[in-house]
PDB file of C-alpha atoms in Angstrom:
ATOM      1  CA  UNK A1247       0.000   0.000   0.000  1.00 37.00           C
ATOM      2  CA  UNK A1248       1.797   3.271  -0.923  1.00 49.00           C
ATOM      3  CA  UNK A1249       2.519   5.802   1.984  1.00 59.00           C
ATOM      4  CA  UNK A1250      -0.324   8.308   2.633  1.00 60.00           C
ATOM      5  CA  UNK A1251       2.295  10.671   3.474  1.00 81.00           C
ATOM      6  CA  UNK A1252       3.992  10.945   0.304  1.00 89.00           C
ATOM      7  CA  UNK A1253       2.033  13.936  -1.901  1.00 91.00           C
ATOM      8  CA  UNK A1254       1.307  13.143  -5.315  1.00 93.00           C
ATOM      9  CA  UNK A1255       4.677  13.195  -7.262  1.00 94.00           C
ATOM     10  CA  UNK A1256       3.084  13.857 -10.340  1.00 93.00           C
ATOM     11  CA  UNK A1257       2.739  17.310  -9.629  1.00 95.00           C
ATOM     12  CA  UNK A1258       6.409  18.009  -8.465  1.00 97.00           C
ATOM     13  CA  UNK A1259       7.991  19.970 -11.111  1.00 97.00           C
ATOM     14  CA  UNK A1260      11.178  21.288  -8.830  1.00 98.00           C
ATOM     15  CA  UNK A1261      12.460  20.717  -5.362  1.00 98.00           C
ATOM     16  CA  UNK A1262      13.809  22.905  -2.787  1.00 98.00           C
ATOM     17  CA  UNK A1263      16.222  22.049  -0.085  1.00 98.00           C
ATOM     18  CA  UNK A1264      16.786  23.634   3.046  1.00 98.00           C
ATOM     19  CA  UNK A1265      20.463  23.228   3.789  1.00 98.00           C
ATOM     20  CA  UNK A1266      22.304  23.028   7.572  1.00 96.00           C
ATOM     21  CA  UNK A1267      20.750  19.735   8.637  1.00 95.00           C
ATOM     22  CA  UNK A1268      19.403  18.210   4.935  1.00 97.00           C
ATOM     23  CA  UNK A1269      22.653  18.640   2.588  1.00 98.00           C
ATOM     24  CA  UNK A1270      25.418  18.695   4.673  1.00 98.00           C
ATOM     25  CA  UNK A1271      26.336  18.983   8.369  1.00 97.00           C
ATOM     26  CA  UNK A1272      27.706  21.740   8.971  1.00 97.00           C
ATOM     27  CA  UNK A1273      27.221  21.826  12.761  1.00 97.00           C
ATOM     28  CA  UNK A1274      30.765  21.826  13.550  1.00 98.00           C
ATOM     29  CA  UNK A1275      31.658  24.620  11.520  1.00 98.00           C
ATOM     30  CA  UNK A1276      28.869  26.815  12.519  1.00 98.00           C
ATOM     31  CA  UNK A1277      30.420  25.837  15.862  1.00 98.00           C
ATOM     32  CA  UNK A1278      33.631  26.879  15.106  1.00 98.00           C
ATOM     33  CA  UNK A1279      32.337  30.493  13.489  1.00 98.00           C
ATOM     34  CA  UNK A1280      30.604  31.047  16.557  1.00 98.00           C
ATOM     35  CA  UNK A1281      33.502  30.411  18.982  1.00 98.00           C
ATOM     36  CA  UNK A1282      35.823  32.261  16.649  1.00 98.00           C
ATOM     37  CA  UNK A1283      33.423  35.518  16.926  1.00 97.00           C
ATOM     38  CA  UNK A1284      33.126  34.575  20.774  1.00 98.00           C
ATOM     39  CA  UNK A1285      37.401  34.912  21.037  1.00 98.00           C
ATOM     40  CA  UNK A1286      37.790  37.550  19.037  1.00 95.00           C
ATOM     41  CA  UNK A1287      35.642  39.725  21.608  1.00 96.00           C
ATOM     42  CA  UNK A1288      37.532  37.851  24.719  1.00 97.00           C
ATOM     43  CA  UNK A1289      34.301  35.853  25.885  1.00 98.00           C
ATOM     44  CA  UNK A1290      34.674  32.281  26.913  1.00 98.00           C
ATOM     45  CA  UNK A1291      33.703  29.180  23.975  1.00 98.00           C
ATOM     46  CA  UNK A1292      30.711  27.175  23.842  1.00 98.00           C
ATOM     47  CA  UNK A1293      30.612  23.501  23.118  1.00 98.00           C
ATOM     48  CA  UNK A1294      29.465  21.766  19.951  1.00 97.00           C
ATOM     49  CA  UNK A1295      26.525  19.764  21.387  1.00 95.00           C
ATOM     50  CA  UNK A1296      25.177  23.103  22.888  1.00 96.00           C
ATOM     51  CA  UNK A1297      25.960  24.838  19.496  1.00 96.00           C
ATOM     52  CA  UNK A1298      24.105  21.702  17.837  1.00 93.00           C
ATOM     53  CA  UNK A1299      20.878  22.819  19.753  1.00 91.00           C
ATOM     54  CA  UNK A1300      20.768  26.224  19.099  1.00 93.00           C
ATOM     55  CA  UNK A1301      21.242  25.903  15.045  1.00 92.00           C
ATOM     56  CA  UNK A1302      18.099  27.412  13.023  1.00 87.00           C
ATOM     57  CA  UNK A1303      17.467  30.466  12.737  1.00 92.00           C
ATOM     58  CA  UNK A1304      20.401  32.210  11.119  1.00 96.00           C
ATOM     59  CA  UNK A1305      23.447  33.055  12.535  1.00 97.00           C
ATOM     60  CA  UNK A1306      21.964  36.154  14.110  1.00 97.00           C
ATOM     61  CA  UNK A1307      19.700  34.392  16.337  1.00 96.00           C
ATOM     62  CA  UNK A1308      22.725  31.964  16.759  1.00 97.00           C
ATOM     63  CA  UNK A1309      24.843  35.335  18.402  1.00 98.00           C
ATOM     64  CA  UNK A1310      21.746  35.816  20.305  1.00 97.00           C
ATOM     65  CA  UNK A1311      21.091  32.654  21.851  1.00 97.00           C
ATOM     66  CA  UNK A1312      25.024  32.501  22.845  1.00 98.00           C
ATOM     67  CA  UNK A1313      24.960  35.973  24.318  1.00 98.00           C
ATOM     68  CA  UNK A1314      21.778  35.272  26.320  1.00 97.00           C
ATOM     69  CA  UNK A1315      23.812  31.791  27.305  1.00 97.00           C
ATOM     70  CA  UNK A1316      26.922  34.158  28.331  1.00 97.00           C
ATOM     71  CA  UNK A1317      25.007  36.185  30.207  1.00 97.00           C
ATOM     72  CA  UNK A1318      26.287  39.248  28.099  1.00 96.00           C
ATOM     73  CA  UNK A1319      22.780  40.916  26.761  1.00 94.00           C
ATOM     74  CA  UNK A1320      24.362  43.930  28.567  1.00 94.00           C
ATOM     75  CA  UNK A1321      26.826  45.426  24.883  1.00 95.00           C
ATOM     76  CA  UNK A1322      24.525  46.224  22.249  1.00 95.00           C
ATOM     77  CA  UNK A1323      27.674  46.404  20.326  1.00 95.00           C
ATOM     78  CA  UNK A1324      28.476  42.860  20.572  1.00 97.00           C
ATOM     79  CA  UNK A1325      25.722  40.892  18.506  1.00 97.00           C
ATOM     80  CA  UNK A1326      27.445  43.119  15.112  1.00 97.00           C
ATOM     81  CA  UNK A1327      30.714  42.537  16.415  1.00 97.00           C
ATOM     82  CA  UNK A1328      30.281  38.723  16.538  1.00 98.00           C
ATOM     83  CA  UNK A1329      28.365  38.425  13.439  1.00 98.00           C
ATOM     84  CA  UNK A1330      31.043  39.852  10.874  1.00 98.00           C
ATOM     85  CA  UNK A1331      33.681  37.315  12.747  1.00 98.00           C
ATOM     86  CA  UNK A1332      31.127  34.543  12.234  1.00 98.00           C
ATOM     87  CA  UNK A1333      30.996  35.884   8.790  1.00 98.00           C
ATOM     88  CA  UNK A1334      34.567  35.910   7.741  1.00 98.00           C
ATOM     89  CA  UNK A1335      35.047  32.775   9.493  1.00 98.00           C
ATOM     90  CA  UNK A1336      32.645  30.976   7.570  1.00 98.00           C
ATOM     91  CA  UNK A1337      33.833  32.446   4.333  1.00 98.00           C
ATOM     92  CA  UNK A1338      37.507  31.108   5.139  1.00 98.00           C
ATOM     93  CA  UNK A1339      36.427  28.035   5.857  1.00 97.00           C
ATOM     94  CA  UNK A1340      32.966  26.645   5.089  1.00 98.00           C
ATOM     95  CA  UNK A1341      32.681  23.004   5.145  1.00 98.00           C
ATOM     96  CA  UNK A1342      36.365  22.347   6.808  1.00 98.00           C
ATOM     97  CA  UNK A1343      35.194  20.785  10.184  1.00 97.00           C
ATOM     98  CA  UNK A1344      31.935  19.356   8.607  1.00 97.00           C
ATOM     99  CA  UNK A1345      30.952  17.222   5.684  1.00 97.00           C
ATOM    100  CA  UNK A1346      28.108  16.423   2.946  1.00 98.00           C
ATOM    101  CA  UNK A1347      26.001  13.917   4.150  1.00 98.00           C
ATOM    102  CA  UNK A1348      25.771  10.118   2.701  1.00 97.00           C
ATOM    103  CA  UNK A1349      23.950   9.525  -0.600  1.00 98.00           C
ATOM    104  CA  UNK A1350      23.406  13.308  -0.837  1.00 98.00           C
ATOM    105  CA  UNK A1351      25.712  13.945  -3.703  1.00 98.00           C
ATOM    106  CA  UNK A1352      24.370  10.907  -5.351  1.00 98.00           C
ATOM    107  CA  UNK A1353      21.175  12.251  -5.241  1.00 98.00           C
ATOM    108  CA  UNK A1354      21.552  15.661  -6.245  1.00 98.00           C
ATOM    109  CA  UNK A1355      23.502  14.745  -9.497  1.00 98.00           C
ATOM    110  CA  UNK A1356      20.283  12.366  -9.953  1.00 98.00           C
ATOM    111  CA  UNK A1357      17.613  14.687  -9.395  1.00 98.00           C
ATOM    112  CA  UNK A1358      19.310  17.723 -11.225  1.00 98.00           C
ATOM    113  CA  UNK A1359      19.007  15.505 -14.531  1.00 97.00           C
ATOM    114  CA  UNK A1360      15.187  15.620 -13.965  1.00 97.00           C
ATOM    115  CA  UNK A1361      13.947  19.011 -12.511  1.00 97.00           C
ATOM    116  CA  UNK A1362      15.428  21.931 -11.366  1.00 98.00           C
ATOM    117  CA  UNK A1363      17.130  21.891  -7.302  1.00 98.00           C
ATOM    118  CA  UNK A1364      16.828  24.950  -5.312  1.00 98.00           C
ATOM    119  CA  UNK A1365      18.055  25.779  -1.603  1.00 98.00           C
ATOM    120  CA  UNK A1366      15.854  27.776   0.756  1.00 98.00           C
ATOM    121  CA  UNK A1367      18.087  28.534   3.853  1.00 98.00           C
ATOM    122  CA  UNK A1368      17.957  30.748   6.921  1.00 97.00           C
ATOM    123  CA  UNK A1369      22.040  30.923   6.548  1.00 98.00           C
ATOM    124  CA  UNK A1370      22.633  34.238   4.417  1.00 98.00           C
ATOM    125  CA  UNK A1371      23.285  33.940   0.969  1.00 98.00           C
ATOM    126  CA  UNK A1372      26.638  34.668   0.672  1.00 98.00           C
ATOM    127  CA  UNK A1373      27.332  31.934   3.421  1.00 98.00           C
ATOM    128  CA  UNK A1374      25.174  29.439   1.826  1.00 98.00           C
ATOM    129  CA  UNK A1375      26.776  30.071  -1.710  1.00 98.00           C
ATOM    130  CA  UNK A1376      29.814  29.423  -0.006  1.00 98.00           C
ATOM    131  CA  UNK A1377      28.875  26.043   1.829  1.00 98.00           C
ATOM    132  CA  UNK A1378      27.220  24.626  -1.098  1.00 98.00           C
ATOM    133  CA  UNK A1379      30.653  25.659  -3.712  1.00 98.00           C
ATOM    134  CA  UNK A1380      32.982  23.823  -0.581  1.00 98.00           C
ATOM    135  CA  UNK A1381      30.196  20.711  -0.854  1.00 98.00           C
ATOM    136  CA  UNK A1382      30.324  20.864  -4.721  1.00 98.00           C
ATOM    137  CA  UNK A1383      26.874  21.113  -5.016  1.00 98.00           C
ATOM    138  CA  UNK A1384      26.311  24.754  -5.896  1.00 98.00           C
ATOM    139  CA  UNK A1385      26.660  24.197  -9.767  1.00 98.00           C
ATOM    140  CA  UNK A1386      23.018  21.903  -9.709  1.00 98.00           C
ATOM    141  CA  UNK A1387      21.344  24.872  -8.060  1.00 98.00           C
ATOM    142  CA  UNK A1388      19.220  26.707  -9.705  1.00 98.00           C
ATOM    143  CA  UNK A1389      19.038  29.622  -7.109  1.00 98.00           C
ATOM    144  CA  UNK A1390      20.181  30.171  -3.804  1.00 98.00           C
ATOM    145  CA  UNK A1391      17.387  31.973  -1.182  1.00 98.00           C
ATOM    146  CA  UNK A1392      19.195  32.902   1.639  1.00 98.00           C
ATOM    147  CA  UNK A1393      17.955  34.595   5.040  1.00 97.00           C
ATOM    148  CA  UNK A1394      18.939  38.056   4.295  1.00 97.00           C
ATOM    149  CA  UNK A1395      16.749  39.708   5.983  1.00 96.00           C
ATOM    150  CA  UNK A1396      14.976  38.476   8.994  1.00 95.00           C
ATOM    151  CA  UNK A1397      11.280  38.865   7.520  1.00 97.00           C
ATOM    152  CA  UNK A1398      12.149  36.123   5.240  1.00 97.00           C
ATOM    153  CA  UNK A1399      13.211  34.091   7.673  1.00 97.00           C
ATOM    154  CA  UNK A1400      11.622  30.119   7.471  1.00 98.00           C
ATOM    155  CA  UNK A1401       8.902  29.565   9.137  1.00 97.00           C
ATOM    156  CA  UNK A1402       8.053  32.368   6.533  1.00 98.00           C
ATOM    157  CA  UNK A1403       7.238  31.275   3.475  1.00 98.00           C
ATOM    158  CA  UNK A1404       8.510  34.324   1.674  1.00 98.00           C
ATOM    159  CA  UNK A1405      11.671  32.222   0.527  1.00 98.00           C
ATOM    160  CA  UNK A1406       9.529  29.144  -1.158  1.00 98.00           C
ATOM    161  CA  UNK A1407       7.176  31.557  -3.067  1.00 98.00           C
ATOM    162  CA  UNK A1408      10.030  33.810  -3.909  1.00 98.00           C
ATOM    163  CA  UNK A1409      11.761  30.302  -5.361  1.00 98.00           C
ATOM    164  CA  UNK A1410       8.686  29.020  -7.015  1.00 98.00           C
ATOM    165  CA  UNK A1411       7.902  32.852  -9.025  1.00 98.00           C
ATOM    166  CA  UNK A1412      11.358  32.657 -10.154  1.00 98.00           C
ATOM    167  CA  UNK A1413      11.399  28.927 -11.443  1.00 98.00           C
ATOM    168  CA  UNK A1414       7.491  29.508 -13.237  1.00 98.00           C
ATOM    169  CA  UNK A1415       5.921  27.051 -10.766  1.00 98.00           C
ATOM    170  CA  UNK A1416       3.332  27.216  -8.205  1.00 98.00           C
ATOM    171  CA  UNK A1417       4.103  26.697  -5.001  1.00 98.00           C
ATOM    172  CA  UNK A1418       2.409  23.137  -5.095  1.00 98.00           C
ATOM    173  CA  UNK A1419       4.483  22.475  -7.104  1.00 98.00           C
ATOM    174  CA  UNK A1420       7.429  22.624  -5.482  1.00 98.00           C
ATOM    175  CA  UNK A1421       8.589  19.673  -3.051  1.00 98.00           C
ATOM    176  CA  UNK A1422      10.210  21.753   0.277  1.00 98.00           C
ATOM    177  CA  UNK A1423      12.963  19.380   1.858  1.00 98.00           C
ATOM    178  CA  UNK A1424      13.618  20.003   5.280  1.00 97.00           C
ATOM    179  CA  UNK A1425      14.646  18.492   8.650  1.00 95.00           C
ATOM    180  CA  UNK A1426      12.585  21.273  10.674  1.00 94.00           C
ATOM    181  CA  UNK A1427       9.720  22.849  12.519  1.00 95.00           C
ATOM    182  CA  UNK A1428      10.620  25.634  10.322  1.00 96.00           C
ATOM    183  CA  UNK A1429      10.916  24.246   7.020  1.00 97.00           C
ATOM    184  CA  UNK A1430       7.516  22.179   8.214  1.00 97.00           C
ATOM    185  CA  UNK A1431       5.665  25.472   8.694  1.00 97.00           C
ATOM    186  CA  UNK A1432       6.957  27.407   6.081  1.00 98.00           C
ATOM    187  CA  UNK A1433       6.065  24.650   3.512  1.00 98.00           C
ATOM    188  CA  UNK A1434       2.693  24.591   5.262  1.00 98.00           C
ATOM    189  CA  UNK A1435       2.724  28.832   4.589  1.00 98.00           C
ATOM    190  CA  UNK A1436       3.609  28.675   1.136  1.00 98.00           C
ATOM    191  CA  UNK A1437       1.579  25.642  -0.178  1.00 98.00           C
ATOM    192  CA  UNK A1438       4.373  23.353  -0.662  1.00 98.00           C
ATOM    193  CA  UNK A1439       4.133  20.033  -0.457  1.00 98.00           C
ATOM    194  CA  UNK A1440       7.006  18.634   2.315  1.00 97.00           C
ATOM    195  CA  UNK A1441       9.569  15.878   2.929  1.00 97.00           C
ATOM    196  CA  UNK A1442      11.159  15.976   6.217  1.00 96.00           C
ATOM    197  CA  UNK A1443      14.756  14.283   6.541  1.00 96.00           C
ATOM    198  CA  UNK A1444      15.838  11.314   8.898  1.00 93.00           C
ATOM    199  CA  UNK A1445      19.363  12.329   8.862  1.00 94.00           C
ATOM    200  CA  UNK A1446      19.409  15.945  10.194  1.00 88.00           C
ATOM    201  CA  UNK A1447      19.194  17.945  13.467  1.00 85.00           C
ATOM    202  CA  UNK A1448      15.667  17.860  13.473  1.00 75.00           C
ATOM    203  CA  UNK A1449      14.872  14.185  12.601  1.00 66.00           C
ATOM    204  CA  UNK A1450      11.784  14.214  15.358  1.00 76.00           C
ATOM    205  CA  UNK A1451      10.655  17.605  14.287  1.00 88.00           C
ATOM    206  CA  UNK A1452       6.928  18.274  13.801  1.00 91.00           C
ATOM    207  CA  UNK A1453       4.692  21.206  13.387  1.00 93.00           C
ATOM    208  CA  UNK A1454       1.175  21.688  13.658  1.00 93.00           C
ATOM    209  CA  UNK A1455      -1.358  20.478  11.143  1.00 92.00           C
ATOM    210  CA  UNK A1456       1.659  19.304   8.767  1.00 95.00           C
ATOM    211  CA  UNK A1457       1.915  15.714   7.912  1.00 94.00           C
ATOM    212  CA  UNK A1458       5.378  15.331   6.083  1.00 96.00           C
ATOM    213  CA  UNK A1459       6.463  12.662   3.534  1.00 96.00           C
ATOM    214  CA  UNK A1460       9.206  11.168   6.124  1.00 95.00           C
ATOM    215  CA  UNK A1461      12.629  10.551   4.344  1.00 96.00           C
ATOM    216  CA  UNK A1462      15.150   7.668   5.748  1.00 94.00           C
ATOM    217  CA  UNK A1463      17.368   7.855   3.059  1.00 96.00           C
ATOM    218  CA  UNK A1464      18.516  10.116  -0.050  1.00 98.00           C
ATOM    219  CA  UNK A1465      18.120   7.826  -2.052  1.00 97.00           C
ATOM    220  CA  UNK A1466      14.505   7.403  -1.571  1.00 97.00           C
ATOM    221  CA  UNK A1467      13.788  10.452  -3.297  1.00 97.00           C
ATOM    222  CA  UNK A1468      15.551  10.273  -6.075  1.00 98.00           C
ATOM    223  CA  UNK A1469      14.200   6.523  -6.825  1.00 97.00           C
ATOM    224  CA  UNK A1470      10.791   7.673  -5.821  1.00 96.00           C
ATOM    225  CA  UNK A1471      11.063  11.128  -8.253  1.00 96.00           C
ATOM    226  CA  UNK A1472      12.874   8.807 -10.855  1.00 96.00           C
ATOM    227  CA  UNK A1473      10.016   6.616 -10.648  1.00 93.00           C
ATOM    228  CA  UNK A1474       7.882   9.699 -11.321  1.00 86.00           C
ATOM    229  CA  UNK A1475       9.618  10.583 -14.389  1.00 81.00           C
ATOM    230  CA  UNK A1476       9.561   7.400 -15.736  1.00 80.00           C
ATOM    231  CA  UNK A1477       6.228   6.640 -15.970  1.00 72.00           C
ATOM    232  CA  UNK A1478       5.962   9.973 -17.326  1.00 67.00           C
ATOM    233  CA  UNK A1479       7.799   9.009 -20.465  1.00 61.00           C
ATOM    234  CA  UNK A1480       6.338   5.578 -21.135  1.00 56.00           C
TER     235      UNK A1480
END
């Protein structure tokens, strides 16, 4: 009996990917931005499991959720401060300390031979460019939507219409793949259809009134979107 959770593949015309948590895992160099920002202004480093737990968001509510951990909410100058370290830090090294999960290449190569990829990310753009070019997965993307600003910040949905106007789809069209509350709701939002991943930060995340297609593997969606196409062409 096929999965009620899975939404009717037929209609997918492009997919979206969220990125920290679904492509690669990057937790250890967000980690090492952060405490990098954190010495350069003399304050003591945090470790990488509490890191772990405060990723989503972008790295501004990162700072934030450090500085509140700290106990330093008391320099407004330090949450600009920290940010361009965390910035330059990223930018010299993006992926060093962290890696592209299993089966992911694999799957992106497979998928960008049948509809256009997309990542929809609370990282900022420039820092997301930059992961994705260290992962070698930034030449299949079609665009990059990056958290920019903090209105379009996921659970928004501003980022998944703004990526289904520009690839001429509507938004039910396009498959958000996530492994968070966030990415749950903002699919929700939008009127995406959702996959939520089994290998991310988020793996038990769930949102209210959203039912997502639950992913195990990579590979399962690029055999079940292959499948799609295939019966397409016969």
């Amino acid at each position: 009996m096929p999965d009620k959770n899975i939404p009717d593949l037929s209609r997918i015309h492009a997919i979206a990917f969220d990125l920290d948590g679904t492509l690669v895992d990057s937790a250890a160099d967000i980690w090492h931005a952060l405490n990098v920002g954190l010495s350069t202004a003399g304050l003591p480093n945090v470790d990488l499991v509490t890191v772990r737990g405060w990723i989503g968001g972008g790295p501004d509510k990162l700072i934030a959720r450090a500085l509140a951990h700290l106990g330093r909410t008391d320099d407004a100058t330090l949450p600009a401060r920290l940010r361009a370290a965390f910035d330059r830090a990223t930018l010299a090294a993006p992926l060093d300390h962290g890696m592209v999960y299993d089966g992911i290449e694999e799957m992106v190569e497979g998928l960008y031979a049948l509809c256009p990829l997309v990542v929809v990310t609370n990282k900022p753009t420039p820092l997301a460019r930059a992961v994705l070019a260290a992962a070698g997965l930034l030449p299949f993307m079609s665009t990059v939507h990056g958290g920019d600003r903090e209105e379009l910040l996921k659970p928004s949905p501003s980022m998944l219409v703004d990526a289904a106007d520009r690839l001429a789809v509507a938004p039910a069209q396009l498959l958000m793949v996530g492994d968070s509350a966030a990415d749950l709701l903002a699919a929700k939002a939008a009127g995406c259809p959702v996959a939520l991943v089994g290998w991310g930060y988020g793996e038990h995340a769930s949102a209210p009134g959203v039912t997502p297609w639950p992913l195990t593997r990579p590979a399962e969606l690029l055999a079940a979107m292959s499948a799609r196409f295939e019966e397409q062409t016969e």
